[in-house]
Amino acid sequence: MDRHAVLSVVVALVLAYALFLACLAVYARRHPDVLSLTDALRLAPDILRLVRRLAADRALPRRSRLLLLGLLAYLLLPIDLVPDVLPVVGYADDLVLIAVVLRAVVRSAGPDALRRHWPGSDGGLRLVRALAGLRDPGEERNTA
């Protein structure tokens, strides 16, 4: 692979990541009650830390920890089902996979494990809870 091709790939990755952050920033500005701009920019590293912490928790069922380790490997490997260089769509497979694995883990380990290991802000936790298929505790009280 020549230098021009490598540079093109690096530039494409940086642009895709910048677009992803811009989309999160726009969402955060339009929905400040759900997620602040700072929370949006810190969400990806917080999710990676959450997955790592959950995978290391011996109290979780073995199957859940293996799912989390598989997810972590998938997220860290440079090879994806849908390449991340494709704007927006490239991150969709990552987001769907995170949601599916978190839902499975929450189903087997309970929502307390998610709350206990969440390293980020309350706004980020609300977004991750929604991603995992959980309602906000306030919503559950209002619908009962």
Coordinates of C-alpha atoms in Angstrom, one line a residue:
M1 CA 0.0 0.0 0.0
D2 CA 1.5 3.3 -1.0
R3 CA 1.7 6.4 1.2
H4 CA -1.1 8.1 -0.8
A5 CA -3.5 5.3 0.0
V6 CA -2.6 5.2 3.6
L7 CA -3.0 9.0 3.9
S8 CA -6.4 8.7 2.2
V9 CA -7.6 6.1 4.6
V10 CA -6.4 8.2 7.6
V11 CA -8.1 11.3 6.3
A12 CA -11.3 9.4 5.7
L13 CA -11.3 8.0 9.2
V14 CA -10.7 11.4 10.7
L15 CA -13.5 12.9 8.7
A16 CA -15.9 10.1 9.5
Y17 CA -15.1 10.5 13.2
A18 CA -15.5 14.3 13.0
L19 CA -18.9 13.8 11.3
F20 CA -20.0 11.4 14.0
L21 CA -19.0 13.9 16.7
A22 CA -20.8 16.7 14.7
C23 CA -24.0 14.6 14.6
L24 CA -23.7 14.0 18.4
A25 CA -23.1 17.7 18.9
V26 CA -26.2 18.7 16.9
Y27 CA -28.3 16.2 18.8
A28 CA -27.0 17.5 22.1
R29 CA -27.8 21.1 21.1
R30 CA -31.3 20.2 20.1
H31 CA -31.9 18.1 23.2
P32 CA -30.0 19.7 26.0
D33 CA -32.4 18.1 28.6
V34 CA -31.3 14.6 27.4
L35 CA -27.6 15.1 26.7
S36 CA -25.2 18.0 27.0
L37 CA -22.6 18.7 24.4
T38 CA -19.8 17.6 26.7
D39 CA -21.6 14.4 27.5
A40 CA -22.1 13.7 23.8
L41 CA -18.4 14.1 23.0
R42 CA -17.4 11.8 25.9
L43 CA -20.0 9.2 25.1
A44 CA -17.9 6.8 23.0
P45 CA -15.0 6.6 25.5
D46 CA -17.5 6.1 28.3
I47 CA -19.2 3.3 26.5
L48 CA -15.9 1.6 25.9
R49 CA -15.0 1.9 29.6
L50 CA -18.5 0.6 30.5
V51 CA -18.1 -2.5 28.3
R52 CA -14.6 -3.2 29.8
R53 CA -15.8 -2.8 33.4
L54 CA -18.9 -5.0 32.8
A55 CA -16.7 -7.7 31.1
A56 CA -14.4 -7.7 34.1
D57 CA -17.3 -8.0 36.6
R58 CA -17.1 -11.6 37.9
A59 CA -20.7 -11.2 39.4
L60 CA -22.1 -11.2 35.8
P61 CA -23.0 -14.4 34.2
R62 CA -20.2 -15.9 32.1
R63 CA -22.2 -15.7 28.9
S64 CA -22.7 -12.0 29.4
R65 CA -19.0 -11.4 30.0
L66 CA -18.1 -13.4 26.8
L67 CA -20.6 -11.3 24.8
L68 CA -19.0 -8.1 26.2
L69 CA -15.5 -9.3 25.4
G70 CA -16.6 -10.1 21.9
L71 CA -18.1 -6.7 21.6
L72 CA -15.0 -5.0 22.9
A73 CA -12.8 -6.9 20.4
Y74 CA -15.2 -6.0 17.5
L75 CA -15.1 -2.3 18.5
L76 CA -11.3 -2.2 18.8
L77 CA -10.5 -4.2 15.7
P78 CA -10.1 -2.1 12.5
I79 CA -12.3 -4.5 10.5
D80 CA -16.1 -3.9 10.6
L81 CA -19.1 -5.3 8.9
V82 CA -19.8 -1.9 7.5
P83 CA -16.6 0.2 7.2
D84 CA -16.5 3.2 9.5
V85 CA -15.2 5.4 6.6
L86 CA -18.8 5.5 5.3
P87 CA -20.4 8.6 6.9
V88 CA -23.1 7.8 9.5
V89 CA -23.8 4.3 8.2
G90 CA -20.3 3.2 9.1
Y91 CA -21.1 3.7 12.8
A92 CA -24.6 2.2 12.6
D93 CA -23.4 -1.4 12.8
D94 CA -21.3 -0.5 16.0
L95 CA -24.3 1.2 17.6
V96 CA -26.7 -1.7 16.7
L97 CA -24.2 -4.3 18.1
I98 CA -23.7 -2.2 21.3
A99 CA -27.5 -2.0 21.8
V100 CA -28.0 -5.8 21.2
V101 CA -25.2 -6.8 23.6
L102 CA -26.2 -4.3 26.3
R103 CA -29.8 -5.5 26.1
A104 CA -28.7 -9.1 26.5
V105 CA -26.4 -8.2 29.4
V106 CA -29.1 -6.1 31.2
R107 CA -31.6 -8.9 30.7
S108 CA -29.3 -11.4 32.5
A109 CA -27.4 -9.1 34.9
G110 CA -30.1 -6.5 35.6
P111 CA -30.1 -2.7 35.2
D112 CA -28.1 -2.2 38.5
A113 CA -25.0 -3.6 36.9
L114 CA -25.3 -0.9 34.1
R115 CA -25.7 1.9 36.7
R116 CA -22.9 0.5 38.9
H117 CA -20.3 0.4 36.2
W118 CA -21.3 3.6 34.2
P119 CA -18.3 5.9 34.2
G120 CA -19.9 9.0 32.7
S121 CA -22.6 11.6 33.4
D122 CA -26.2 11.1 34.2
G123 CA -27.2 12.3 30.7
G124 CA -25.0 9.7 29.1
L125 CA -26.4 7.0 31.4
R126 CA -29.9 8.0 30.3
L127 CA -28.9 7.6 26.7
V128 CA -27.2 4.3 27.3
R129 CA -30.2 3.0 29.3
A130 CA -32.4 3.9 26.3
L131 CA -29.9 2.1 24.0
A132 CA -30.2 -1.0 26.3
G133 CA -34.0 -0.9 26.1
L134 CA -34.5 0.5 29.6
R135 CA -36.9 3.2 30.5
D136 CA -35.9 6.2 32.6
P137 CA -36.9 5.5 36.2
G138 CA -39.1 8.6 36.2
E139 CA -41.0 7.3 33.1
E140 CA -41.7 4.0 34.8
R141 CA -43.3 5.8 37.7
N142 CA -45.4 8.0 35.5
T143 CA -46.8 5.1 33.4
A144 CA -47.8 2.9 36.4

